Short mmCIF file of C-alpha atoms in Angstrom, two decimals:
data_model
loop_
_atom_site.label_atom_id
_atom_site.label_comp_id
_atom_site.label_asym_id
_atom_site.label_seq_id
_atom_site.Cartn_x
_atom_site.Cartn_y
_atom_site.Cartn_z
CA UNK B 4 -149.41 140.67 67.03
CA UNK B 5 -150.47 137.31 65.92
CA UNK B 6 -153.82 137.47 68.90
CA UNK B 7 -154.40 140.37 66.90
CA UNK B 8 -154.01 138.64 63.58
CA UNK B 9 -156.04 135.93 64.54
CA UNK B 10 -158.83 138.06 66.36
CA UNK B 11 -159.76 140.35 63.33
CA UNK B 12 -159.53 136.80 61.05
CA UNK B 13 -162.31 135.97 63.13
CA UNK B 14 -164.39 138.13 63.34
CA UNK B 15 -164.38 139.31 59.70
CA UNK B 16 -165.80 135.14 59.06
CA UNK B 17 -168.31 136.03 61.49
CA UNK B 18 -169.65 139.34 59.83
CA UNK B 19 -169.10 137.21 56.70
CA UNK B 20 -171.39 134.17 58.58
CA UNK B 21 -173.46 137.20 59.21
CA UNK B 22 -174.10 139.39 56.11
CA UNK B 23 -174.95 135.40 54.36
CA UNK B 24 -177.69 135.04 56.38
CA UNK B 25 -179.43 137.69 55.15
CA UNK B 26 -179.57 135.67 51.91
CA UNK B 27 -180.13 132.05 52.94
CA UNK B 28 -180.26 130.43 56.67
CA UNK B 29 -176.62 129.73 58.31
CA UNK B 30 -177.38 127.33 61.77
CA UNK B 31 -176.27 128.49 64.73
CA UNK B 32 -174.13 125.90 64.96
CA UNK B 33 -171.28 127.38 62.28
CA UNK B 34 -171.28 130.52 64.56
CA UNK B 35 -170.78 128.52 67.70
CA UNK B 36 -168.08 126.33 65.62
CA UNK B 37 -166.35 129.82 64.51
CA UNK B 38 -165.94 130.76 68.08
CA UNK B 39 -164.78 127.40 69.59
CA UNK B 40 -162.28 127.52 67.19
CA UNK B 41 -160.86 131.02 67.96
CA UNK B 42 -161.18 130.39 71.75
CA UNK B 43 -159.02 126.54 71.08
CA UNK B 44 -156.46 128.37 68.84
CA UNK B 45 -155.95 131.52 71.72
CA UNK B 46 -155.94 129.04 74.92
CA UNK B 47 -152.97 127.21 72.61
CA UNK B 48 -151.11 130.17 71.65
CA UNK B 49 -151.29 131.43 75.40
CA UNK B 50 -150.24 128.31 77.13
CA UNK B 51 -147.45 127.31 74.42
CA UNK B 52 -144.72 130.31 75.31
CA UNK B 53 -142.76 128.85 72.28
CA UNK B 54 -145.57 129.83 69.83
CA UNK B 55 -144.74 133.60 70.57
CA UNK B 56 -148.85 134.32 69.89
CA UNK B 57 -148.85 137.10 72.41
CA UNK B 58 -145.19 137.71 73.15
CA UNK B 59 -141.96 137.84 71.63
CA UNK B 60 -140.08 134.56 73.94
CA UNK B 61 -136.49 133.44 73.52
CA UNK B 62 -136.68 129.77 73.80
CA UNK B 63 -133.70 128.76 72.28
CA UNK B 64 -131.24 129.59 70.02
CA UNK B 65 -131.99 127.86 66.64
CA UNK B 66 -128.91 128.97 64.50
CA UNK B 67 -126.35 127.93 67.23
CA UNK B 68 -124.47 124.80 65.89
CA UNK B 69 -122.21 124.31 68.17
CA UNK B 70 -122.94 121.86 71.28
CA UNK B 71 -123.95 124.95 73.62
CA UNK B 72 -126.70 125.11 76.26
CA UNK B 73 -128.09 126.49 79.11
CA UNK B 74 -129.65 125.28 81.81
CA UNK B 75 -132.34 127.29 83.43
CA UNK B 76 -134.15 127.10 86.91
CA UNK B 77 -137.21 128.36 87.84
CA UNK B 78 -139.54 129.26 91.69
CA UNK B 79 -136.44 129.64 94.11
CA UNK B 80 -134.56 130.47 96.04
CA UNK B 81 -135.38 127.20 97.95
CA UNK B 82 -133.49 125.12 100.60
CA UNK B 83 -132.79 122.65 98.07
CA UNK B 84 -130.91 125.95 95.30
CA UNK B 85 -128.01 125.28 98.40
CA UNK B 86 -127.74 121.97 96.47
CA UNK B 87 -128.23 123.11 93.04
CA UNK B 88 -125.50 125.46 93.32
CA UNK B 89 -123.26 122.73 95.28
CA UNK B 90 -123.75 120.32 91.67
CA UNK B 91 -122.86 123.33 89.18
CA UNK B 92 -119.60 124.39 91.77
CA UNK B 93 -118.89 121.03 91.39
CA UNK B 94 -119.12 120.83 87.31
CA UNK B 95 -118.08 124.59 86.42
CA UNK B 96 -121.44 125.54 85.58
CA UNK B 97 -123.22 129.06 85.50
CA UNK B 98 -126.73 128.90 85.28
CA UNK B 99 -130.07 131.39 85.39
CA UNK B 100 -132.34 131.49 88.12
CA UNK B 101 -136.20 133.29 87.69
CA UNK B 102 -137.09 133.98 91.05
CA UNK B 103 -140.02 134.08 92.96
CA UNK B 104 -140.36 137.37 94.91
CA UNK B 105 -142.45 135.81 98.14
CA UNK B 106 -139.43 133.28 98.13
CA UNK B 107 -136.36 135.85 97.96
CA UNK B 108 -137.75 137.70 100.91
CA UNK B 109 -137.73 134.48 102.74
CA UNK B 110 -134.35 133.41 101.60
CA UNK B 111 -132.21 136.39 100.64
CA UNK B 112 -129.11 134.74 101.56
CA UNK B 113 -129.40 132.14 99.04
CA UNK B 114 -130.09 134.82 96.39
CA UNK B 115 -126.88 136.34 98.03
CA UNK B 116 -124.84 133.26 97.27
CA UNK B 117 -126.69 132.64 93.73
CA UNK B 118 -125.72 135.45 92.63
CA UNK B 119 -121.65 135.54 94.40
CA UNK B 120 -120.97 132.35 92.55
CA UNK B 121 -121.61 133.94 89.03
CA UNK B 122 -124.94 132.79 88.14
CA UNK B 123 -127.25 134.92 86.07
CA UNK B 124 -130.89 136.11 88.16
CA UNK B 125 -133.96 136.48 86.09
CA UNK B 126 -137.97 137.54 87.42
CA UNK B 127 -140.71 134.82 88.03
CA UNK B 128 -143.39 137.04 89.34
CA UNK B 129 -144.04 137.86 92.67
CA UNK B 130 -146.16 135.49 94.38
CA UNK B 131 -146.25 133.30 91.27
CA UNK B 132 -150.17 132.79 91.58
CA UNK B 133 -152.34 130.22 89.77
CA UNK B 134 -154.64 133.21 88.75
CA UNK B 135 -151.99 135.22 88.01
CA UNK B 136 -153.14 134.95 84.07
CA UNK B 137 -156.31 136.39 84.82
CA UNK B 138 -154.46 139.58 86.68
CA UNK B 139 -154.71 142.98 84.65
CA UNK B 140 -151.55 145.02 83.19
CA UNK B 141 -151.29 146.95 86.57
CA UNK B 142 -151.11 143.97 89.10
CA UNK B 143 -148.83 142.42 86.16
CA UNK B 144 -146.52 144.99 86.34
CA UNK B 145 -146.97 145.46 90.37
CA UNK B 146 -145.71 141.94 90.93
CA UNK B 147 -142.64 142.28 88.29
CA UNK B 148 -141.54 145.65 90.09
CA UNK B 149 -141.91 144.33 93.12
CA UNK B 150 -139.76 141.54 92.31
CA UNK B 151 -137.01 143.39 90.30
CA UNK B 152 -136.76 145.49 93.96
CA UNK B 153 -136.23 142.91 95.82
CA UNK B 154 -133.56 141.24 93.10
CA UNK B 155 -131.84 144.95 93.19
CA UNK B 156 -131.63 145.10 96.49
CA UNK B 157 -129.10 141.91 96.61
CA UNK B 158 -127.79 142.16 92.86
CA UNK B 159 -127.21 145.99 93.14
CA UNK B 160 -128.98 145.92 88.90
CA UNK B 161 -132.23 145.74 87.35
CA UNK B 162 -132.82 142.27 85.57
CA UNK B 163 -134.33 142.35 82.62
CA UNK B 164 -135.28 138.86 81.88
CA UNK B 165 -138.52 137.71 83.28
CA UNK B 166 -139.73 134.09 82.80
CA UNK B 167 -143.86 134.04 83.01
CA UNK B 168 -145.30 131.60 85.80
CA UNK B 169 -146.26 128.43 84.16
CA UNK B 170 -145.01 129.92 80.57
CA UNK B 171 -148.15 131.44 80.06
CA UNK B 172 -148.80 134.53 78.36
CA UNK B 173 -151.84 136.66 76.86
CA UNK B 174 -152.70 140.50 76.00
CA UNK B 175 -152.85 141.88 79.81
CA UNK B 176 -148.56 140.10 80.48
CA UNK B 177 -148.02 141.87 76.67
CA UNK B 178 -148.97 145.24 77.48
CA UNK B 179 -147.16 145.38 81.11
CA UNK B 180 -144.13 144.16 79.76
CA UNK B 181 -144.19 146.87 77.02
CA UNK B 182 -144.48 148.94 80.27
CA UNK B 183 -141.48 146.81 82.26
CA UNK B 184 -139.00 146.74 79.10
CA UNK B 185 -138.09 142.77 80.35
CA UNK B 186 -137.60 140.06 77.43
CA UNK B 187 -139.16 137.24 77.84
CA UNK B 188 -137.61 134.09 78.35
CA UNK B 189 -138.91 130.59 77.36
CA UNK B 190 -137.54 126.90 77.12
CA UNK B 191 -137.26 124.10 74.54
CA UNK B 192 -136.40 121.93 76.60
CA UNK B 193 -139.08 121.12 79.63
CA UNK B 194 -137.89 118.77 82.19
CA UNK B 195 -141.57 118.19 83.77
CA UNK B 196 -139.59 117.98 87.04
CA UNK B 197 -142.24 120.07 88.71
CA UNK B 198 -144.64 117.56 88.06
CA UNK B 199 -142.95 113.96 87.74
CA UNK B 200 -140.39 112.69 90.68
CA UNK B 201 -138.60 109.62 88.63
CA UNK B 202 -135.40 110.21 88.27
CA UNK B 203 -135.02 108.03 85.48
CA UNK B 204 -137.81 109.44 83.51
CA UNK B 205 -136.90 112.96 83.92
CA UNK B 206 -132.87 112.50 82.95
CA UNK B 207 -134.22 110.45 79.77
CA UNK B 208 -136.67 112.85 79.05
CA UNK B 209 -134.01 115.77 78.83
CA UNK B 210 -130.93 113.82 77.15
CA UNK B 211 -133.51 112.81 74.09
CA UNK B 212 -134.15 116.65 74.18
CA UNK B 213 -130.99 117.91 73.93
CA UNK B 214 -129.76 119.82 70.90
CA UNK B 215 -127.23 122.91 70.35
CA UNK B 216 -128.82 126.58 71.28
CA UNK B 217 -131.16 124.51 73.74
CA UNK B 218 -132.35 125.93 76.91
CA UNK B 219 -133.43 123.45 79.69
CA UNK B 220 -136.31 124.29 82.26
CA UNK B 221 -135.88 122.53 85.68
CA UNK B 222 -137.03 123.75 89.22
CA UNK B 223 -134.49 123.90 92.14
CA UNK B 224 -137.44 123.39 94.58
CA UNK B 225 -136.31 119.20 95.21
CA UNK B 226 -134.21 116.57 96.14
CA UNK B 227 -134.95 114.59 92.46
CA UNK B 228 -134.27 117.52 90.72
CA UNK B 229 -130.63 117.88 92.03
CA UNK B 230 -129.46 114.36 91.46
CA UNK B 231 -130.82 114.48 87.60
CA UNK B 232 -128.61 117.62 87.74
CA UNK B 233 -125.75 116.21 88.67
CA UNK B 234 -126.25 113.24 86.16
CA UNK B 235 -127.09 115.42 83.33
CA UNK B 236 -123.82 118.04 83.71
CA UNK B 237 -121.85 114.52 83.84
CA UNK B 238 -124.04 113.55 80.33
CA UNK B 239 -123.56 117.15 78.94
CA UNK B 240 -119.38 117.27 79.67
CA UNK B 241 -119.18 113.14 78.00
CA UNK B 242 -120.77 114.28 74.84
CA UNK B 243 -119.02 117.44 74.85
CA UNK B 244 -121.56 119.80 75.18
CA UNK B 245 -120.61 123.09 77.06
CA UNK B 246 -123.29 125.10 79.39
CA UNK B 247 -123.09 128.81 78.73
CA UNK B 248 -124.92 131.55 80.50
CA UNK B 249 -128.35 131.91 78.98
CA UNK B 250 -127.34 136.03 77.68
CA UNK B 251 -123.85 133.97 76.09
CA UNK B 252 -126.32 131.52 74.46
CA UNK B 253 -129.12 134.16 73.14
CA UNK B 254 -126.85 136.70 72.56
CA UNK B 255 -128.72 139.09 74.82
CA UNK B 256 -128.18 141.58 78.05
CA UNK B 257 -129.72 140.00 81.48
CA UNK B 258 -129.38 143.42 83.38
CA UNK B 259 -130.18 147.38 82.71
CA UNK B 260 -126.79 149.06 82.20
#
Protein backbone atom coordinates (compact mmCIF):
# COMPACT_ATOMS: atom_id res chain seq x y z
CA UNK A 1 0.00 0.00 0.00
CA UNK A 2 2.50 2.58 0.89
CA UNK A 3 4.77 1.53 -2.83
CA UNK A 4 1.55 2.40 -4.10
CA UNK A 5 1.20 5.59 -2.12
CA UNK A 6 4.48 6.65 -2.90
CA UNK A 7 4.40 5.62 -6.72
CA UNK A 8 1.26 7.71 -7.73
CA UNK A 9 2.98 10.75 -5.35
CA UNK A 10 5.46 10.56 -7.90
CA UNK A 11 4.37 10.53 -10.70
CA UNK A 12 1.58 13.11 -10.26
CA UNK A 13 5.07 15.74 -9.45
CA UNK A 14 6.25 14.53 -12.63
CA UNK A 15 3.07 15.31 -14.81
CA UNK A 16 3.10 18.40 -12.57
CA UNK A 17 7.17 18.94 -13.67
CA UNK A 18 5.56 18.25 -16.95
CA UNK A 19 2.39 20.31 -17.66
CA UNK A 20 5.03 23.55 -16.15
CA UNK A 21 7.09 23.21 -18.86
CA UNK A 22 4.78 24.05 -21.21
CA UNK A 23 4.86 27.51 -19.57
CA UNK A 24 8.50 28.19 -18.71
CA UNK A 25 11.73 25.74 -19.08
CA UNK A 26 12.12 23.03 -16.09
CA UNK A 27 16.03 21.36 -16.57
CA UNK A 28 16.25 18.03 -16.92
CA UNK A 29 17.90 17.81 -14.00
CA UNK A 30 14.57 18.24 -11.52
CA UNK A 31 13.12 15.25 -13.51
CA UNK A 32 16.20 13.14 -13.02
CA UNK A 33 16.21 14.46 -9.19
CA UNK A 34 12.32 13.37 -8.97
CA UNK A 35 13.22 9.91 -9.98
CA UNK A 36 16.41 9.34 -7.89
CA UNK A 37 14.42 10.19 -5.17
CA UNK A 38 11.54 7.68 -5.73
CA UNK A 39 14.04 4.92 -6.71
CA UNK A 40 16.27 5.89 -2.97
CA UNK A 41 12.95 5.97 -1.01
CA UNK A 42 11.66 2.25 -2.74
CA UNK A 43 15.29 0.48 -2.47
CA UNK A 44 14.83 1.73 1.50
CA UNK A 45 11.40 0.66 2.02
CA UNK A 46 12.29 -2.81 0.31
CA UNK A 47 15.43 -3.59 2.15
CA UNK A 48 14.12 -2.22 5.70
CA UNK A 49 11.35 -5.22 6.46
CA UNK A 50 10.50 -3.07 9.58
CA UNK A 51 9.24 -0.16 7.39
CA UNK A 52 6.29 -2.47 6.22
CA UNK A 53 6.49 -0.35 2.56
CA UNK A 54 5.46 -3.42 0.65
CA UNK A 55 4.32 -5.86 3.32
CA UNK A 56 2.57 -6.07 6.42
CA UNK A 57 5.90 -7.64 8.89
CA UNK A 58 5.62 -8.47 12.56
CA UNK A 59 8.83 -7.32 13.97
CA UNK A 60 8.08 -7.02 17.36
CA UNK A 61 5.59 -6.53 19.70
CA UNK A 62 5.52 -2.80 20.72
CA UNK A 63 2.70 -2.77 23.42
CA UNK A 64 4.21 -5.78 25.35
CA UNK A 65 5.59 -4.39 28.71
CA UNK A 66 6.51 -7.09 30.26
CA UNK A 67 10.28 -8.47 29.91
CA UNK A 68 9.19 -11.05 27.05
CA UNK A 69 11.13 -12.08 23.94
CA UNK A 70 11.80 -14.31 21.38
CA UNK A 71 14.58 -15.43 19.87
CA UNK A 72 14.47 -16.29 16.25
CA UNK A 73 16.87 -18.30 13.87
CA UNK A 74 17.14 -18.17 10.44
CA UNK A 75 18.97 -20.65 7.04
CA UNK A 76 19.01 -24.14 8.88
CA UNK A 77 18.77 -26.86 9.61
CA UNK A 78 22.64 -26.91 9.87
CA UNK A 79 25.15 -29.19 11.72
CA UNK A 80 25.73 -26.53 14.08
CA UNK A 81 21.12 -26.25 14.94
CA UNK A 82 22.41 -29.84 16.91
CA UNK A 83 24.09 -27.20 19.13
CA UNK A 84 21.58 -24.54 19.11
CA UNK A 85 19.03 -26.81 20.31
CA UNK A 86 21.64 -28.45 22.93
CA UNK A 87 21.95 -24.40 24.54
CA UNK A 88 17.99 -23.80 24.61
CA UNK A 89 17.52 -27.75 26.25
CA UNK A 90 19.89 -26.56 28.45
CA UNK A 91 18.08 -23.02 29.42
CA UNK A 92 14.26 -24.07 28.87
CA UNK A 93 13.98 -22.24 25.78
CA UNK A 94 11.55 -22.64 22.72
CA UNK A 95 12.53 -20.86 19.84
CA UNK A 96 11.46 -20.36 15.84
CA UNK A 97 13.37 -21.65 13.14
CA UNK A 98 12.74 -20.24 9.15
CA UNK A 99 14.10 -22.87 7.19
CA UNK A 100 15.78 -23.19 4.15
CA UNK A 101 14.15 -25.82 1.87
CA UNK A 102 17.61 -27.01 -0.07
CA UNK A 103 18.86 -27.43 3.64
CA UNK A 104 15.82 -29.56 5.17
CA UNK A 105 16.15 -32.03 2.38
CA UNK A 106 19.70 -32.41 3.34
CA UNK A 107 19.08 -32.58 7.01
CA UNK A 108 15.56 -33.78 7.77
CA UNK A 109 16.53 -35.32 10.91
CA UNK A 110 17.48 -32.18 12.49
CA UNK A 111 14.14 -30.65 11.40
CA UNK A 112 12.84 -33.95 13.03
CA UNK A 113 14.42 -33.13 16.35
CA UNK A 114 13.67 -29.18 15.98
CA UNK A 115 10.55 -29.69 15.84
CA UNK A 116 10.24 -32.97 18.82
CA UNK A 117 11.75 -30.61 21.32
CA UNK A 118 8.86 -27.99 20.98
CA UNK A 119 10.27 -25.38 18.88
CA UNK A 120 8.13 -23.41 16.50
CA UNK A 121 9.20 -23.96 12.30
CA UNK A 122 8.70 -21.04 10.07
CA UNK A 123 9.60 -20.75 5.81
CA UNK A 124 12.90 -19.08 4.53
CA UNK A 125 12.46 -19.77 0.89
CA UNK A 126 13.63 -22.52 -0.91
CA UNK A 127 17.02 -22.16 -2.11
CA UNK A 128 17.29 -18.78 -0.39
CA UNK A 129 18.94 -17.14 -3.59
CA UNK A 130 20.75 -13.77 -3.83
CA UNK A 131 18.42 -12.99 -6.86
CA UNK A 132 15.66 -14.25 -5.29
CA UNK A 133 14.24 -10.40 -5.13
CA UNK A 134 14.29 -10.13 -8.67
CA UNK A 135 12.10 -13.61 -9.01
CA UNK A 136 8.36 -13.03 -10.20
CA UNK A 137 5.09 -13.94 -8.03
CA UNK A 138 5.11 -17.53 -9.56
CA UNK A 139 8.78 -18.64 -8.74
CA UNK A 140 7.95 -16.67 -5.33
CA UNK A 141 5.30 -18.74 -4.55
CA UNK A 142 7.05 -22.03 -6.20
CA UNK A 143 9.87 -21.80 -3.71
CA UNK A 144 7.43 -21.10 -0.54
CA UNK A 145 5.26 -24.26 -1.57
CA UNK A 146 7.96 -26.12 -2.09
CA UNK A 147 9.25 -25.41 1.20
CA UNK A 148 5.97 -25.62 3.26
CA UNK A 149 6.01 -29.50 1.56
CA UNK A 150 8.91 -30.35 2.68
CA UNK A 151 8.19 -28.68 6.43
CA UNK A 152 4.71 -30.83 6.22
CA UNK A 153 6.18 -33.70 5.46
CA UNK A 154 8.16 -33.78 9.02
CA UNK A 155 5.72 -31.35 11.02
CA UNK A 156 2.55 -33.19 9.73
CA UNK A 157 0.98 -28.89 9.36
CA UNK A 158 1.25 -26.12 7.07
CA UNK A 159 3.37 -23.16 8.59
CA UNK A 160 2.25 -20.09 8.04
CA UNK A 161 5.01 -17.82 8.98
CA UNK A 162 7.55 -17.15 6.35
CA UNK A 163 10.61 -14.94 7.06
CA UNK A 164 11.90 -13.28 3.50
CA UNK A 165 15.69 -14.08 2.63
CA UNK A 166 17.74 -11.19 3.64
CA UNK A 167 14.38 -9.29 5.00
CA UNK A 168 13.74 -8.04 1.77
CA UNK A 169 10.54 -7.44 0.28
CA UNK A 170 8.87 -5.63 -2.88
CA UNK A 171 5.52 -5.90 -5.10
CA UNK A 172 6.33 -9.47 -6.85
CA UNK A 173 6.95 -11.28 -2.56
CA UNK A 174 3.45 -8.99 -1.89
CA UNK A 175 1.34 -10.44 -4.42
CA UNK A 176 2.54 -14.27 -3.89
CA UNK A 177 2.03 -14.06 -0.40
CA UNK A 178 -1.55 -12.74 -0.94
CA UNK A 179 -1.54 -16.03 -2.97
CA UNK A 180 0.37 -18.23 0.02
CA UNK A 181 -1.83 -16.69 3.01
CA UNK A 182 1.81 -16.71 5.23
CA UNK A 183 2.44 -13.56 7.63
CA UNK A 184 5.39 -12.21 7.45
CA UNK A 185 7.80 -12.20 10.05
CA UNK A 186 10.55 -9.57 10.75
CA UNK A 187 13.08 -8.66 13.65
CA UNK A 188 14.01 -5.66 15.81
CA UNK A 189 16.59 -6.97 16.98
CA UNK A 190 19.50 -8.01 14.24
CA UNK A 191 22.39 -9.81 15.64
CA UNK A 192 24.66 -9.29 12.34
CA UNK A 193 25.92 -12.79 13.27
CA UNK A 194 25.77 -13.74 9.62
CA UNK A 195 28.17 -11.26 8.87
CA UNK A 196 30.50 -10.46 12.00
CA UNK A 197 32.31 -13.56 13.98
CA UNK A 198 33.31 -11.57 17.42
CA UNK A 199 31.77 -12.88 19.99
CA UNK A 200 32.06 -9.98 22.03
CA UNK A 201 30.68 -7.63 19.53
CA UNK A 202 27.75 -9.61 18.63
CA UNK A 203 26.53 -10.42 22.53
CA UNK A 204 27.00 -6.48 23.13
CA UNK A 205 25.35 -5.65 20.16
CA UNK A 206 22.10 -7.68 21.19
CA UNK A 207 22.01 -6.95 25.13
CA UNK A 208 22.03 -2.94 24.18
CA UNK A 209 19.10 -4.09 21.90
CA UNK A 210 17.06 -5.72 24.09
CA UNK A 211 13.64 -4.44 25.10
CA UNK A 212 10.13 -6.19 26.02
CA UNK A 213 8.03 -7.56 22.78
CA UNK A 214 11.59 -7.83 21.05
CA UNK A 215 12.34 -10.43 18.57
CA UNK A 216 16.06 -11.37 18.03
CA UNK A 217 17.45 -12.52 14.51
CA UNK A 218 20.49 -14.91 14.76
CA UNK A 219 21.57 -17.76 12.30
CA UNK A 220 22.20 -21.34 13.64
CA UNK A 221 24.65 -21.87 10.70
CA UNK A 222 28.10 -21.41 13.37
CA UNK A 223 30.15 -22.16 16.09
CA UNK A 224 30.13 -18.10 17.32
CA UNK A 225 26.67 -18.00 17.05
CA UNK A 226 26.03 -20.81 19.65
CA UNK A 227 28.32 -19.61 22.38
CA UNK A 228 26.67 -15.86 22.18
CA UNK A 229 23.55 -18.06 22.63
CA UNK A 230 24.38 -19.58 25.45
CA UNK A 231 25.70 -16.24 27.02
CA UNK A 232 22.73 -14.31 26.07
CA UNK A 233 19.87 -16.99 27.60
CA UNK A 234 22.28 -16.71 30.82
CA UNK A 235 21.93 -12.52 30.30
CA UNK A 236 18.15 -12.85 29.47
CA UNK A 237 17.26 -15.33 32.80
CA UNK A 238 19.76 -12.57 35.26
CA UNK A 239 17.69 -9.68 34.21
CA UNK A 240 14.61 -11.58 34.30
CA UNK A 241 13.54 -11.57 30.99
CA UNK A 242 11.51 -14.71 29.84
CA UNK A 243 11.76 -16.16 26.03
CA UNK A 244 8.33 -17.01 24.72
CA UNK A 245 7.47 -18.65 21.46
CA UNK A 246 7.36 -16.02 18.77
CA UNK A 247 3.05 -16.85 18.14
CA UNK A 248 2.98 -16.33 22.46
CA UNK A 249 4.86 -13.03 21.87
CA UNK A 250 2.80 -11.65 18.64
CA UNK A 251 -0.19 -13.07 19.61
CA UNK A 252 -0.52 -14.96 16.34
CA UNK A 253 -1.09 -18.75 14.84
CA UNK A 254 2.34 -20.34 13.33
CA UNK A 255 0.39 -23.27 11.59
CA UNK A 256 -2.98 -23.78 9.31
CA UNK A 257 -5.55 -25.43 11.60
Amino acid sequence: MKHKIVTVFFILVLILLALVSFFTVVEIKYFVFVGCLWFLIVFLGSSYIGSNYHVKAYCGNQLETEKKVAITFDDGPHEMTLLVLDVLKKHNVKATFFCIGKNIEAHPDILKRTIEEGHTVGNHSYGHSPFFDFYRKNQVIAEIEKTDALIESVLGKKTILFRPPYGVTNPSIRRALAVTGHKTIGWNIRSLDGVFKKEDFLLNRIIKRIKPGGIVLLHDTSIQTVNVLDQLLSFLQTNNYTVVPLEELLNIKAYED
